[in-house]
Amino acid sequence: MRPLDENETTVVFEKLFKFIGNNLKNLVENPSHEGPDPESGRYCFRLQKNRVYYVSESLVKRATNIARKNLVSLGTCIGKYTHAGSFHLTIMSLNLLAANAKHKVWLKPTSEMSFLYGNHVLKGGLGRITDSIVPGDGVVVFSMTDVPLGFGIAAKSTQDCRKLDPNNIVVLHQADIGEYLRDEDEL
């Protein structure tokens, strides 16, 4: 497990910024109250086997006793680097994204399962949407009861959504909690 280098940090922060905007500062400066130290530490990003983890510094210090090949996971896995070098957010980062999301979309109960099965969000299934969304922005998808379901990319702006047909795509699906559950079943 090692800290991210400058290029890796830039790529990770750009991806996170797409979804949480200026709230990235809250994520980086979030105090950690874990461990035996009376003083609160901070959270940091670490790389282990092409996966990026969001973990408290006190946990990183304690994990140094474990050999790298034996260390499976540490903290919250927020994403992974592909063989081509691009960074992909994983569904495990959903709690961090949902707590700090800049743009949000709420789905009607009738379209929640469609999204969880991997389909895009249609205008007819849209319950609410935050203002000032432009195409290409990262959005976090919630149920009407504020349960985070996944995240995606806005295909239309907030103003365009008001004029669309019910069958037009509003949010492009990227990841949902169903993927996490399907991965658990395969293990």
mmCIF file of C-alpha atoms in Angstrom:
data_model
loop_
_atom_site.group_PDB
_atom_site.id
_atom_site.type_symbol
_atom_site.label_atom_id
_atom_site.label_comp_id
_atom_site.label_asym_id
_atom_site.label_seq_id
_atom_site.Cartn_x
_atom_site.Cartn_y
_atom_site.Cartn_z
ATOM 1 C CA MET A 1 0.000 0.000 0.000
ATOM 2 C CA ARG A 2 1.430 3.324 -1.037
ATOM 3 C CA PRO A 3 0.320 6.945 -1.352
ATOM 4 C CA LEU A 4 -0.895 8.117 -4.743
ATOM 5 C CA ASP A 5 1.649 9.923 -6.878
ATOM 6 C CA GLU A 6 0.882 13.332 -8.366
ATOM 7 C CA ASN A 7 -0.608 12.052 -11.649
ATOM 8 C CA GLU A 8 -2.752 9.441 -9.903
ATOM 9 C CA THR A 9 -4.014 12.004 -7.398
ATOM 10 C CA THR A 10 -4.960 14.375 -10.211
ATOM 11 C CA VAL A 11 -6.909 11.688 -12.063
ATOM 12 C CA VAL A 12 -8.757 10.564 -8.903
ATOM 13 C CA PHE A 13 -9.599 14.122 -7.843
ATOM 14 C CA GLU A 14 -10.856 15.020 -11.325
ATOM 15 C CA LYS A 15 -13.203 12.032 -11.296
ATOM 16 C CA LEU A 16 -14.447 12.815 -7.777
ATOM 17 C CA PHE A 17 -14.812 16.517 -8.636
ATOM 18 C CA LYS A 18 -17.158 15.558 -11.471
ATOM 19 C CA PHE A 19 -19.599 14.161 -8.896
ATOM 20 C CA ILE A 20 -19.051 16.201 -5.724
ATOM 21 C CA GLY A 21 -17.667 19.504 -7.020
ATOM 22 C CA ASN A 22 -16.263 21.833 -4.396
ATOM 23 C CA ASN A 23 -17.309 19.373 -1.669
ATOM 24 C CA LEU A 24 -14.082 17.539 -2.511
ATOM 25 C CA LYS A 25 -12.505 19.792 0.099
ATOM 26 C CA ASN A 26 -14.817 18.284 2.751
ATOM 27 C CA LEU A 27 -13.797 14.782 1.710
ATOM 28 C CA VAL A 28 -10.072 15.536 1.908
ATOM 29 C CA GLU A 29 -10.209 17.513 5.161
ATOM 30 C CA ASN A 30 -12.635 15.156 6.916
ATOM 31 C CA PRO A 31 -11.286 14.433 10.431
ATOM 32 C CA SER A 32 -10.935 10.818 11.483
ATOM 33 C CA HIS A 33 -11.819 9.732 15.022
ATOM 34 C CA GLU A 34 -10.561 6.180 14.649
ATOM 35 C CA GLY A 35 -7.758 4.527 16.523
ATOM 36 C CA PRO A 36 -6.192 4.878 19.948
ATOM 37 C CA ASP A 37 -4.827 8.388 19.365
ATOM 38 C CA PRO A 38 -6.665 11.082 21.347
ATOM 39 C CA GLU A 39 -6.119 13.576 18.517
ATOM 40 C CA SER A 40 -8.253 13.241 15.435
ATOM 41 C CA GLY A 41 -6.356 12.283 12.298
ATOM 42 C CA ARG A 42 -7.298 12.696 8.682
ATOM 43 C CA TYR A 43 -8.423 10.481 5.865
ATOM 44 C CA CYS A 44 -6.095 9.820 2.949
ATOM 45 C CA PHE A 45 -6.018 7.976 -0.359
ATOM 46 C CA ARG A 46 -3.858 4.880 -0.788
ATOM 47 C CA LEU A 47 -3.180 2.586 -3.748
ATOM 48 C CA GLN A 48 -3.079 -1.211 -3.367
ATOM 49 C CA LYS A 49 -3.130 -3.556 -6.380
ATOM 50 C CA ASN A 50 -4.555 -0.926 -8.782
ATOM 51 C CA ARG A 51 -7.367 -0.046 -6.341
ATOM 52 C CA VAL A 52 -7.668 3.303 -4.602
ATOM 53 C CA TYR A 53 -8.798 3.282 -0.969
ATOM 54 C CA TYR A 54 -10.120 6.098 1.214
ATOM 55 C CA VAL A 55 -8.769 5.264 4.658
ATOM 56 C CA SER A 56 -7.890 6.951 7.954
ATOM 57 C CA GLU A 57 -4.225 7.631 8.656
ATOM 58 C CA SER A 58 -4.357 5.709 11.942
ATOM 59 C CA LEU A 59 -5.568 2.604 10.112
ATOM 60 C CA VAL A 60 -2.784 3.002 7.541
ATOM 61 C CA LYS A 61 -0.216 3.089 10.359
ATOM 62 C CA ARG A 62 -1.617 -0.099 11.867
ATOM 63 C CA ALA A 63 -1.739 -1.832 8.474
ATOM 64 C CA THR A 64 2.014 -1.493 8.007
ATOM 65 C CA ASN A 65 2.373 -4.649 10.125
ATOM 66 C CA ILE A 66 0.679 -6.682 7.382
ATOM 67 C CA ALA A 67 2.622 -7.839 4.325
ATOM 68 C CA ARG A 68 1.470 -6.296 1.028
ATOM 69 C CA LYS A 69 0.624 -9.634 -0.543
ATOM 70 C CA ASN A 70 -1.553 -10.551 2.457
ATOM 71 C CA LEU A 71 -3.411 -7.212 2.573
ATOM 72 C CA VAL A 72 -6.686 -7.645 0.721
ATOM 73 C CA SER A 73 -8.551 -4.414 1.477
ATOM 74 C CA LEU A 74 -8.298 -1.401 3.727
ATOM 75 C CA GLY A 75 -10.862 1.337 4.256
ATOM 76 C CA THR A 76 -13.327 2.152 1.481
ATOM 77 C CA CYS A 77 -12.410 1.166 -2.068
ATOM 78 C CA ILE A 78 -13.456 4.170 -4.139
ATOM 79 C CA GLY A 79 -12.183 3.049 -7.515
ATOM 80 C CA LYS A 80 -9.660 1.186 -9.584
ATOM 81 C CA TYR A 81 -7.183 1.821 -12.349
ATOM 82 C CA THR A 82 -7.655 -0.178 -15.534
ATOM 83 C CA HIS A 83 -4.814 -1.701 -17.524
ATOM 84 C CA ALA A 84 -5.087 1.244 -19.912
ATOM 85 C CA GLY A 85 -4.483 3.641 -17.017
ATOM 86 C CA SER A 86 -7.934 5.195 -16.747
ATOM 87 C CA PHE A 87 -9.681 5.459 -13.376
ATOM 88 C CA HIS A 88 -13.163 4.061 -12.728
ATOM 89 C CA LEU A 89 -15.230 4.752 -9.628
ATOM 90 C CA THR A 90 -16.658 1.651 -7.999
ATOM 91 C CA ILE A 91 -20.017 1.306 -6.331
ATOM 92 C CA MET A 92 -18.336 1.159 -2.911
ATOM 93 C CA SER A 93 -17.734 4.916 -3.245
ATOM 94 C CA LEU A 94 -21.496 5.546 -3.325
ATOM 95 C CA ASN A 95 -21.747 6.501 0.363
ATOM 96 C CA LEU A 96 -19.010 9.108 -0.029
ATOM 97 C CA LEU A 97 -20.541 10.453 -3.234
ATOM 98 C CA ALA A 98 -24.069 10.546 -1.815
ATOM 99 C CA ALA A 99 -23.019 12.451 1.300
ATOM 100 C CA ASN A 100 -21.216 15.116 -0.734
ATOM 101 C CA ALA A 101 -23.130 15.079 -4.042
ATOM 102 C CA LYS A 102 -23.398 18.302 -5.991
ATOM 103 C CA HIS A 103 -26.077 17.088 -8.409
ATOM 104 C CA LYS A 104 -28.827 14.652 -7.431
ATOM 105 C CA VAL A 105 -31.629 12.853 -9.197
ATOM 106 C CA TRP A 106 -34.541 11.123 -7.454
ATOM 107 C CA LEU A 107 -36.371 8.256 -9.142
ATOM 108 C CA LYS A 108 -40.025 7.319 -8.938
ATOM 109 C CA PRO A 109 -40.585 3.937 -7.247
ATOM 110 C CA THR A 110 -41.697 2.422 -10.562
ATOM 111 C CA SER A 111 -38.338 3.082 -12.242
ATOM 112 C CA GLU A 112 -36.003 2.121 -9.380
ATOM 113 C CA MET A 113 -35.776 -1.539 -10.419
ATOM 114 C CA SER A 114 -35.165 -0.593 -14.024
ATOM 115 C CA PHE A 115 -32.148 1.476 -12.941
ATOM 116 C CA LEU A 116 -30.900 -1.291 -10.657
ATOM 117 C CA TYR A 117 -31.023 -3.731 -13.576
ATOM 118 C CA GLY A 118 -28.608 -1.484 -15.473
ATOM 119 C CA ASN A 119 -30.935 0.642 -17.594
ATOM 120 C CA HIS A 120 -30.605 4.390 -18.101
ATOM 121 C CA VAL A 121 -32.962 6.810 -16.333
ATOM 122 C CA LEU A 122 -35.825 7.960 -18.523
ATOM 123 C CA LYS A 123 -37.735 11.228 -18.155
ATOM 124 C CA GLY A 124 -40.863 9.281 -17.191
ATOM 125 C CA GLY A 125 -39.094 7.758 -14.191
ATOM 126 C CA LEU A 126 -37.696 11.038 -12.917
ATOM 127 C CA GLY A 127 -39.149 12.151 -9.587
ATOM 128 C CA ARG A 128 -37.025 15.231 -8.853
ATOM 129 C CA ILE A 129 -33.808 16.745 -10.138
ATOM 130 C CA THR A 130 -31.505 19.422 -8.740
ATOM 131 C CA ASP A 131 -31.153 22.704 -10.598
ATOM 132 C CA SER A 132 -28.181 23.759 -12.712
ATOM 133 C CA ILE A 133 -27.303 20.339 -14.098
ATOM 134 C CA VAL A 134 -25.608 20.465 -17.498
ATOM 135 C CA PRO A 135 -25.023 17.506 -19.841
ATOM 136 C CA GLY A 136 -21.926 15.551 -18.814
ATOM 137 C CA ASP A 137 -22.176 16.299 -15.092
ATOM 138 C CA GLY A 138 -21.909 13.436 -12.646
ATOM 139 C CA VAL A 139 -25.138 12.802 -10.743
ATOM 140 C CA VAL A 140 -25.998 10.579 -7.810
ATOM 141 C CA VAL A 141 -29.270 8.681 -8.193
ATOM 142 C CA PHE A 142 -31.565 8.384 -5.153
ATOM 143 C CA SER A 143 -34.912 6.770 -4.472
ATOM 144 C CA MET A 144 -37.731 9.095 -3.401
ATOM 145 C CA THR A 145 -36.956 8.077 0.196
ATOM 146 C CA ASP A 146 -33.356 9.408 -0.144
ATOM 147 C CA VAL A 147 -31.705 5.996 -0.370
ATOM 148 C CA PRO A 148 -28.697 6.214 -2.723
ATOM 149 C CA LEU A 149 -29.088 3.733 -5.592
ATOM 150 C CA GLY A 150 -26.129 4.520 -7.826
ATOM 151 C CA PHE A 151 -24.552 7.166 -9.983
ATOM 152 C CA GLY A 152 -24.363 8.183 -13.605
ATOM 153 C CA ILE A 153 -23.773 10.965 -16.091
ATOM 154 C CA ALA A 154 -26.406 13.582 -16.983
ATOM 155 C CA ALA A 155 -27.482 13.298 -20.615
ATOM 156 C CA LYS A 156 -29.680 16.413 -20.551
ATOM 157 C CA SER A 157 -29.699 19.669 -18.618
ATOM 158 C CA THR A 158 -32.317 20.478 -15.999
ATOM 159 C CA GLN A 159 -34.070 22.908 -18.352
ATOM 160 C CA ASP A 160 -34.098 20.362 -21.200
ATOM 161 C CA CYS A 161 -35.682 17.740 -18.941
ATOM 162 C CA ARG A 162 -38.814 19.830 -18.574
ATOM 163 C CA LYS A 163 -39.481 19.728 -22.336
ATOM 164 C CA LEU A 164 -38.623 16.069 -23.042
ATOM 165 C CA ASP A 165 -40.820 13.130 -23.950
ATOM 166 C CA PRO A 166 -41.259 10.568 -21.148
ATOM 167 C CA ASN A 167 -39.185 8.027 -23.107
ATOM 168 C CA ASN A 168 -36.056 10.161 -23.527
ATOM 169 C CA ILE A 169 -32.900 9.366 -21.572
ATOM 170 C CA VAL A 170 -32.025 11.830 -18.794
ATOM 171 C CA VAL A 171 -29.200 10.032 -16.923
ATOM 172 C CA LEU A 172 -26.762 7.514 -18.354
ATOM 173 C CA HIS A 173 -26.255 4.569 -16.007
ATOM 174 C CA GLN A 174 -22.716 4.035 -14.647
ATOM 175 C CA ALA A 175 -23.046 1.998 -11.450
ATOM 176 C CA ASP A 176 -25.720 0.881 -9.006
ATOM 177 C CA ILE A 177 -25.997 -1.094 -5.775
ATOM 178 C CA GLY A 178 -27.264 -4.072 -7.749
ATOM 179 C CA GLU A 179 -23.756 -4.471 -9.201
ATOM 180 C CA TYR A 180 -22.340 -4.773 -5.710
ATOM 181 C CA LEU A 181 -24.928 -7.394 -4.795
ATOM 182 C CA ARG A 182 -24.281 -9.347 -8.009
ATOM 183 C CA ASP A 183 -20.514 -9.299 -7.308
ATOM 184 C CA GLU A 184 -21.136 -10.686 -3.811
ATOM 185 C CA ASP A 185 -23.220 -13.550 -5.248
ATOM 186 C CA GLU A 186 -20.382 -14.569 -7.589
ATOM 187 C CA LEU A 187 -17.970 -14.993 -4.681
#
